[in-house]
Structures are given as C-alpha cells and as structure tokens.
C-alpha cells in the first residue's frame, strides 16, 4: 500500500476517535488539534500527510527535522518541536519551529528567549511537566510537589521572547489507557493552578499519544501527538 492510502485510512480512524472522545467530553469537535509525529519517517510520509491536509508536524530531533524542512515545500505547515532541546541548538529551534512543546528547564527558556528576541519574534512554548515521576521522562518534577515548577514558570512567563501557551505532559505507558487519565488530570489541574497564579489564560494542553489520546482528550487535551497510530511503525 502506498503511504497515501495507508495514511488516509489511519487518519480517518484517528480523526474519528478524536471526535468521539471530544464529543464524549462535551467538547467541540474542533477543540483538539492533531499533531502528526513523523520522527523516523521519510520525506515521502510528510508529503503524503501534506496531500491529506495535515499541517501540524511533530519532530523530536532538530537535524532530522531541518533536513525535511529543507526538502519539503513547507508552505502552510506548522512544525512542532516535541523532543528534548539541547541548549546549543536553541537558536536553530527558535528560528525554525512554530512552537516548542518540550521546554523543560529555566536555562533553556532563557536561551530560547534570548534568540527569539534577537530574531525579532515571540516563540510559543509549552512547559513540559513530568507528572508520572518516571525518571526516564524529561521536564519539571511535578508528580508530588510542583513548587519549583510553579516558581520557574513564573520567571518564564516574564520572558518577552516567549509566549507561554500551556503545558505538555505524558502518562506512563500502561497496558490499559484508562489508567493514564489521572496523570492527564494532574496536568490539567497544574495548568489551571498556573494560569490562576499568573492571571493569564494558558489555553494549550499537549497530551496524549497513540496509545492514550482518547483519555487525554477526556481530560482536556488541546493537542494530541500521534506517531505510530497514524504513521505505522517507525522504520528502524
Ligand atoms: C514519539 C513521540 C510521540 C508519538 O508517540 P507514538 O506512541 O508513536 O504516538 C509523542 N510525543 C513525543 C514527545 C514523542 O517523542
């Protein structure tokens, strides 16, 4: 099967399930944006997505993303950085991405801010919160006491090169997706707490992946990051 046919089939399924979950939660059908995670997939896969009208692309690795950006006629595409950003790559990330989901430290925030100001832009960012406590996950420790996170977030909200839009979070991989819900709920509550403290709306919640996006939508996700469930297995 061609990329196009396989993706068309998967896309219809994912969109249908997203809509059903939104409806179940009493949310508008368009309340959740699909970010297609294309790391590890070749240019042809992105071209097929583009032909199917998918415009939000999530990539984890700067070099891989840059190669694709340079080879693709990317008009109308929004590139989402979802992987850990090394400080020395901050300038390129600020320059070439529409939004960073994976802002995971004050130090990185300060660097992104500095380069964004130099570039004359305001970079939309999400703060990555580790709500599961798993040591393999990046982000601020938020599973028990989120004090340090809230303090750093306060500082970040004052950096005028950055536009703080919300939070990004992940649940532990579980056999039963319903078990992910409490983690997503925790992320939503943290977002609410932070928005209240800062006195600004923080509209975005990036949460939910192939195995748990419906649970995330039920807890208020506004962006789901879907790789395998859309693209198929990542080529090795
Ligand atoms: C790879 C990745 C995804 C997509 O994961 P799937 O299980 O393939 O849907 C989502 N978010 C992040 C941060 C990732 O690195």
mmCIF file of C-alpha atoms and ligand atoms in Angstrom:
data_model
loop_
_atom_site.group_PDB
_atom_site.id
_atom_site.type_symbol
_atom_site.label_atom_id
_atom_site.label_comp_id
_atom_site.label_asym_id
_atom_site.label_seq_id
_atom_site.Cartn_x
_atom_site.Cartn_y
_atom_site.Cartn_z
ATOM 1 C CA UNK A 1 0.000 0.000 0.000
ATOM 2 C CA UNK A 2 1.245 3.491 -0.762
ATOM 3 C CA UNK A 3 1.930 5.982 2.011
ATOM 4 C CA UNK A 4 -1.068 7.911 0.826
ATOM 5 C CA UNK A 5 -3.534 5.031 1.057
ATOM 6 C CA UNK A 6 -2.269 3.770 4.378
ATOM 7 C CA UNK A 7 -2.226 7.248 5.900
ATOM 8 C CA UNK A 8 -5.638 8.088 4.566
ATOM 9 C CA UNK A 9 -7.034 5.027 6.274
ATOM 10 C CA UNK A 10 -5.255 5.686 9.578
ATOM 11 C CA UNK A 11 -6.058 9.379 9.521
ATOM 12 C CA UNK A 12 -9.769 8.733 9.145
ATOM 13 C CA UNK A 13 -9.660 6.373 12.091
ATOM 14 C CA UNK A 14 -7.679 8.704 14.335
ATOM 15 C CA UNK A 15 -9.841 11.693 13.479
ATOM 16 C CA UNK A 16 -12.981 9.678 14.121
ATOM 17 C CA UNK A 17 -11.744 8.545 17.516
ATOM 18 C CA UNK A 18 -10.631 12.068 18.407
ATOM 19 C CA UNK A 19 -14.059 13.408 17.565
ATOM 20 C CA UNK A 20 -15.828 10.700 19.513
ATOM 21 C CA UNK A 21 -13.701 11.409 22.584
ATOM 22 C CA UNK A 22 -14.291 15.160 22.272
ATOM 23 C CA UNK A 23 -17.991 14.559 21.989
ATOM 24 C CA UNK A 24 -17.992 12.257 24.996
ATOM 25 C CA UNK A 25 -16.300 15.028 26.977
ATOM 26 C CA UNK A 26 -18.830 17.581 25.771
ATOM 27 C CA UNK A 27 -16.185 19.465 23.847
ATOM 28 C CA UNK A 28 -16.431 20.953 20.361
ATOM 29 C CA UNK A 29 -15.271 18.594 17.575
ATOM 30 C CA UNK A 30 -12.551 21.077 16.583
ATOM 31 C CA UNK A 31 -11.262 21.560 20.127
ATOM 32 C CA UNK A 32 -8.370 19.157 19.687
ATOM 33 C CA UNK A 33 -5.570 19.511 17.162
ATOM 34 C CA UNK A 34 -3.789 16.512 15.699
ATOM 35 C CA UNK A 35 -0.002 16.785 15.644
ATOM 36 C CA UNK A 36 1.384 14.092 13.353
ATOM 37 C CA UNK A 37 4.636 12.790 14.820
ATOM 38 C CA UNK A 38 6.902 11.968 11.897
ATOM 39 C CA UNK A 39 10.247 11.287 13.560
ATOM 40 C CA UNK A 40 11.948 8.370 11.869
ATOM 41 C CA UNK A 41 9.705 8.607 8.801
ATOM 42 C CA UNK A 42 10.995 9.726 5.419
ATOM 43 C CA UNK A 43 10.077 12.754 3.391
ATOM 44 C CA UNK A 44 7.507 10.809 1.365
ATOM 45 C CA UNK A 45 5.471 10.280 4.503
ATOM 46 C CA UNK A 46 5.371 14.018 5.127
ATOM 47 C CA UNK A 47 4.409 14.708 1.545
ATOM 48 C CA UNK A 48 1.562 12.234 1.871
ATOM 49 C CA UNK A 49 0.395 13.917 5.074
ATOM 50 C CA UNK A 50 0.546 17.277 3.369
ATOM 51 C CA UNK A 51 -1.566 15.967 0.482
ATOM 52 C CA UNK A 52 -4.140 14.777 3.018
ATOM 53 C CA UNK A 53 -4.335 18.217 4.586
ATOM 54 C CA UNK A 54 -2.388 17.507 7.777
ATOM 55 C CA UNK A 55 -0.483 20.673 8.604
ATOM 56 C CA UNK A 56 0.845 20.132 12.132
ATOM 57 C CA UNK A 57 4.049 18.113 12.172
ATOM 58 C CA UNK A 58 5.839 16.972 15.348
ATOM 59 C CA UNK A 59 9.534 16.201 15.248
ATOM 60 C CA UNK A 60 11.878 15.228 18.078
ATOM 61 C CA UNK A 61 15.295 15.753 16.556
ATOM 62 C CA UNK A 62 16.463 19.060 15.162
ATOM 63 C CA UNK A 63 18.764 17.729 12.438
ATOM 64 C CA UNK A 64 16.222 15.300 11.092
ATOM 65 C CA UNK A 65 13.545 17.994 11.115
ATOM 66 C CA UNK A 66 15.790 20.516 9.370
ATOM 67 C CA UNK A 67 16.542 18.088 6.556
ATOM 68 C CA UNK A 68 12.844 17.546 5.990
ATOM 69 C CA UNK A 69 12.073 21.241 6.202
ATOM 70 C CA UNK A 70 14.698 21.982 3.593
ATOM 71 C CA UNK A 71 13.420 19.309 1.200
ATOM 72 C CA UNK A 72 9.722 19.991 1.564
ATOM 73 C CA UNK A 73 7.688 22.812 0.162
ATOM 74 C CA UNK A 74 6.517 23.639 3.639
ATOM 75 C CA UNK A 75 4.025 26.374 2.876
ATOM 76 C CA UNK A 76 1.246 26.231 5.422
ATOM 77 C CA UNK A 77 2.987 23.668 7.615
ATOM 78 C CA UNK A 78 3.465 24.204 11.346
ATOM 79 C CA UNK A 79 6.499 22.491 12.850
ATOM 80 C CA UNK A 80 6.243 21.417 16.472
ATOM 81 C CA UNK A 81 9.398 20.592 18.418
ATOM 82 C CA UNK A 82 8.446 17.788 20.799
ATOM 83 C CA UNK A 83 11.862 16.387 21.773
ATOM 84 C CA UNK A 84 14.439 17.487 24.291
ATOM 85 C CA UNK A 85 16.276 20.579 23.035
ATOM 86 C CA UNK A 86 19.972 20.908 23.765
ATOM 87 C CA UNK A 87 20.954 24.409 24.822
ATOM 88 C CA UNK A 88 23.399 24.808 21.974
ATOM 89 C CA UNK A 89 20.585 24.103 19.495
ATOM 90 C CA UNK A 90 18.271 26.711 20.969
ATOM 91 C CA UNK A 91 18.903 29.315 18.287
ATOM 92 C CA UNK A 92 18.030 26.983 15.419
ATOM 93 C CA UNK A 93 14.956 25.732 17.221
ATOM 94 C CA UNK A 94 13.725 29.280 17.856
ATOM 95 C CA UNK A 95 14.263 30.056 14.201
ATOM 96 C CA UNK A 96 12.700 27.025 12.557
ATOM 97 C CA UNK A 97 9.790 25.854 14.706
ATOM 98 C CA UNK A 98 6.299 27.277 15.187
ATOM 99 C CA UNK A 99 6.078 26.039 18.754
ATOM 100 C CA UNK A 100 8.191 24.165 21.306
ATOM 101 C CA UNK A 101 6.239 21.617 23.381
ATOM 102 C CA UNK A 102 9.288 20.350 25.222
ATOM 103 C CA UNK A 103 10.555 23.361 27.118
ATOM 104 C CA UNK A 104 11.949 21.589 30.159
ATOM 105 C CA UNK A 105 14.199 23.986 32.089
ATOM 106 C CA UNK A 106 14.602 27.602 33.050
ATOM 107 C CA UNK A 107 18.033 27.608 31.436
ATOM 108 C CA UNK A 108 16.626 26.518 28.079
ATOM 109 C CA UNK A 109 13.822 29.062 28.414
ATOM 110 C CA UNK A 110 16.338 31.849 28.898
ATOM 111 C CA UNK A 111 18.289 30.793 25.820
ATOM 112 C CA UNK A 112 15.217 30.438 23.614
ATOM 113 C CA UNK A 113 14.050 33.833 24.844
ATOM 114 C CA UNK A 114 17.374 35.455 24.016
ATOM 115 C CA UNK A 115 17.482 34.084 20.477
ATOM 116 C CA UNK A 116 13.810 34.821 19.860
ATOM 117 C CA UNK A 117 14.397 38.441 20.835
ATOM 118 C CA UNK A 118 17.417 38.577 18.508
ATOM 119 C CA UNK A 119 15.281 37.152 15.712
ATOM 120 C CA UNK A 120 12.520 39.632 16.478
ATOM 121 C CA UNK A 121 9.908 37.020 17.286
ATOM 122 C CA UNK A 122 7.848 35.700 20.130
ATOM 123 C CA UNK A 123 8.142 31.936 20.282
ATOM 124 C CA UNK A 124 5.124 29.965 21.520
ATOM 125 C CA UNK A 125 6.167 27.428 24.153
ATOM 126 C CA UNK A 126 4.673 24.777 26.403
ATOM 127 C CA UNK A 127 6.250 23.749 29.688
ATOM 128 C CA UNK A 128 6.990 20.047 29.944
ATOM 129 C CA UNK A 129 5.810 18.572 33.208
ATOM 130 C CA UNK A 130 6.722 15.163 34.486
ATOM 131 C CA UNK A 131 3.533 14.156 36.271
ATOM 132 C CA UNK A 132 4.338 10.456 36.473
ATOM 133 C CA UNK A 133 7.573 10.609 38.424
ATOM 134 C CA UNK A 134 9.254 8.244 35.982
ATOM 135 C CA UNK A 135 12.940 9.059 35.846
ATOM 136 C CA UNK A 136 13.026 8.376 32.117
ATOM 137 C CA UNK A 137 10.784 11.359 31.452
ATOM 138 C CA UNK A 138 12.025 14.885 30.857
ATOM 139 C CA UNK A 139 10.559 18.001 32.342
ATOM 140 C CA UNK A 140 9.968 19.591 35.711
ATOM 141 C CA UNK A 141 9.212 17.210 38.518
ATOM 142 C CA UNK A 142 5.511 17.677 39.066
ATOM 143 C CA UNK A 143 4.283 14.372 40.412
ATOM 144 C CA UNK A 144 4.223 15.335 44.080
ATOM 145 C CA UNK A 145 5.336 18.862 44.843
ATOM 146 C CA UNK A 146 5.225 21.247 41.922
ATOM 147 C CA UNK A 147 6.701 24.197 43.811
ATOM 148 C CA UNK A 148 9.841 24.511 41.742
ATOM 149 C CA UNK A 149 7.862 24.203 38.537
ATOM 150 C CA UNK A 150 5.469 26.966 39.528
ATOM 151 C CA UNK A 151 8.343 29.230 40.562
ATOM 152 C CA UNK A 152 10.257 28.689 37.313
ATOM 153 C CA UNK A 153 7.081 29.110 35.281
ATOM 154 C CA UNK A 154 6.557 32.490 36.901
ATOM 155 C CA UNK A 155 10.005 33.610 35.750
ATOM 156 C CA UNK A 156 9.473 32.184 32.260
ATOM 157 C CA UNK A 157 6.163 33.994 31.863
ATOM 158 C CA UNK A 158 8.060 37.283 32.131
ATOM 159 C CA UNK A 159 10.452 36.479 29.261
ATOM 160 C CA UNK A 160 9.119 38.530 26.404
ATOM 161 C CA UNK A 161 10.754 36.424 23.675
ATOM 162 C CA UNK A 162 8.472 33.582 24.706
ATOM 163 C CA UNK A 163 4.724 33.245 24.556
ATOM 164 C CA UNK A 164 3.722 30.818 27.281
ATOM 165 C CA UNK A 165 0.760 28.843 25.913
ATOM 166 C CA UNK A 166 0.354 25.928 28.295
ATOM 167 C CA UNK A 167 1.744 22.567 29.372
ATOM 168 C CA UNK A 168 2.946 19.370 27.771
ATOM 169 C CA UNK A 169 2.806 16.077 29.594
ATOM 170 C CA UNK A 170 2.986 12.328 29.243
ATOM 171 C CA UNK A 171 1.443 9.447 31.102
ATOM 172 C CA UNK A 172 3.364 6.270 31.865
ATOM 173 C CA UNK A 173 2.974 3.599 29.216
ATOM 174 C CA UNK A 174 0.317 1.291 30.607
ATOM 175 C CA UNK A 175 -1.462 -1.693 29.198
ATOM 176 C CA UNK A 176 -4.775 -0.041 29.901
ATOM 177 C CA UNK A 177 -5.084 3.502 28.549
ATOM 178 C CA UNK A 178 -7.796 4.374 31.088
ATOM 179 C CA UNK A 179 -5.073 4.225 33.744
ATOM 180 C CA UNK A 180 -3.451 7.218 32.097
ATOM 181 C CA UNK A 181 -6.332 9.521 32.969
ATOM 182 C CA UNK A 182 -5.243 10.553 36.473
ATOM 183 C CA UNK A 183 -1.909 11.750 35.054
ATOM 184 C CA UNK A 184 -3.628 13.854 32.439
ATOM 185 C CA UNK A 185 -5.975 15.171 35.079
ATOM 186 C CA UNK A 186 -2.985 16.194 37.153
ATOM 187 C CA UNK A 187 -1.503 18.083 34.201
ATOM 188 C CA UNK A 188 -4.775 19.895 33.632
ATOM 189 C CA UNK A 189 -5.020 20.912 37.275
ATOM 190 C CA UNK A 190 -1.453 22.173 37.222
ATOM 191 C CA UNK A 191 -2.250 24.234 34.159
ATOM 192 C CA UNK A 192 -5.284 25.682 35.932
ATOM 193 C CA UNK A 193 -3.230 26.497 39.025
ATOM 194 C CA UNK A 194 -0.522 28.171 36.992
ATOM 195 C CA UNK A 195 -2.988 30.154 34.872
ATOM 196 C CA UNK A 196 -4.651 31.413 38.008
ATOM 197 C CA UNK A 197 -1.354 32.416 39.601
ATOM 198 C CA UNK A 198 -0.145 34.203 36.510
ATOM 199 C CA UNK A 199 -3.514 35.728 35.756
ATOM 200 C CA UNK A 200 -3.277 34.714 32.111
ATOM 201 C CA UNK A 201 -5.082 32.065 30.103
ATOM 202 C CA UNK A 202 -2.894 29.067 29.280
ATOM 203 C CA UNK A 203 -5.076 27.508 26.618
ATOM 204 C CA UNK A 204 -2.951 24.607 25.442
ATOM 205 C CA UNK A 205 -2.551 21.135 26.887
ATOM 206 C CA UNK A 206 -0.367 18.903 24.734
ATOM 207 C CA UNK A 207 -1.020 15.395 25.962
ATOM 208 C CA UNK A 208 -1.981 12.035 24.571
ATOM 209 C CA UNK A 209 -0.066 9.756 22.222
ATOM 210 C CA UNK A 210 -1.100 6.792 20.082
ATOM 211 C CA UNK A 211 -1.974 4.550 22.988
ATOM 212 C CA UNK A 212 -3.766 7.035 25.241
ATOM 213 C CA UNK A 213 -5.041 10.027 23.271
ATOM 214 C CA UNK A 214 -8.687 9.429 24.000
ATOM 215 C CA UNK A 215 -8.031 9.501 27.754
ATOM 216 C CA UNK A 216 -6.106 12.744 27.255
ATOM 217 C CA UNK A 217 -8.963 14.316 25.290
ATOM 218 C CA UNK A 218 -11.383 13.371 28.040
ATOM 219 C CA UNK A 219 -9.132 15.332 30.432
ATOM 220 C CA UNK A 220 -8.880 18.404 28.252
ATOM 221 C CA UNK A 221 -6.022 17.883 25.790
ATOM 222 C CA UNK A 222 -5.979 20.518 23.048
ATOM 223 C CA UNK A 223 -3.169 18.867 21.082
ATOM 224 C CA UNK A 224 -2.506 15.163 20.735
ATOM 225 C CA UNK A 225 0.856 13.950 19.420
ATOM 226 C CA UNK A 226 0.327 10.815 17.408
ATOM 227 C CA UNK A 227 3.064 8.789 15.773
ATOM 228 C CA UNK A 228 2.579 5.082 15.282
ATOM 229 C CA UNK A 229 -1.204 5.166 15.381
ATOM 230 C CA UNK A 230 -1.133 7.377 12.317
ATOM 231 C CA UNK A 231 2.146 6.676 10.541
ATOM 232 C CA UNK A 232 2.537 2.981 11.285
ATOM 233 C CA UNK A 233 5.602 1.534 12.934
ATOM 234 C CA UNK A 234 8.676 3.699 12.770
ATOM 235 C CA UNK A 235 11.220 2.327 10.299
ATOM 236 C CA UNK A 236 14.295 1.093 12.118
HETATM 237 C C1 LIG B 1 7.488 9.823 19.564
HETATM 238 C C2 LIG B 1 6.689 10.753 20.395
HETATM 239 C C3 LIG B 1 5.283 10.796 20.312
HETATM 240 C C4 LIG B 1 4.472 9.844 19.454
HETATM 241 O O1 LIG B 1 4.460 8.593 20.042
HETATM 242 P P1 LIG B 1 3.549 7.418 19.443
HETATM 243 O O2 LIG B 1 3.470 6.425 20.531
HETATM 244 O O3 LIG B 1 4.263 6.904 18.235
HETATM 245 O O4 LIG B 1 2.238 8.007 19.115
HETATM 246 C C5 LIG B 1 4.620 11.752 21.067
HETATM 247 N N1 LIG B 1 5.283 12.602 21.872
HETATM 248 C C6 LIG B 1 6.617 12.580 21.986
HETATM 249 C C7 LIG B 1 7.272 13.548 22.894
HETATM 250 C C8 LIG B 1 7.368 11.648 21.260
HETATM 251 O O5 LIG B 1 8.691 11.638 21.391
#
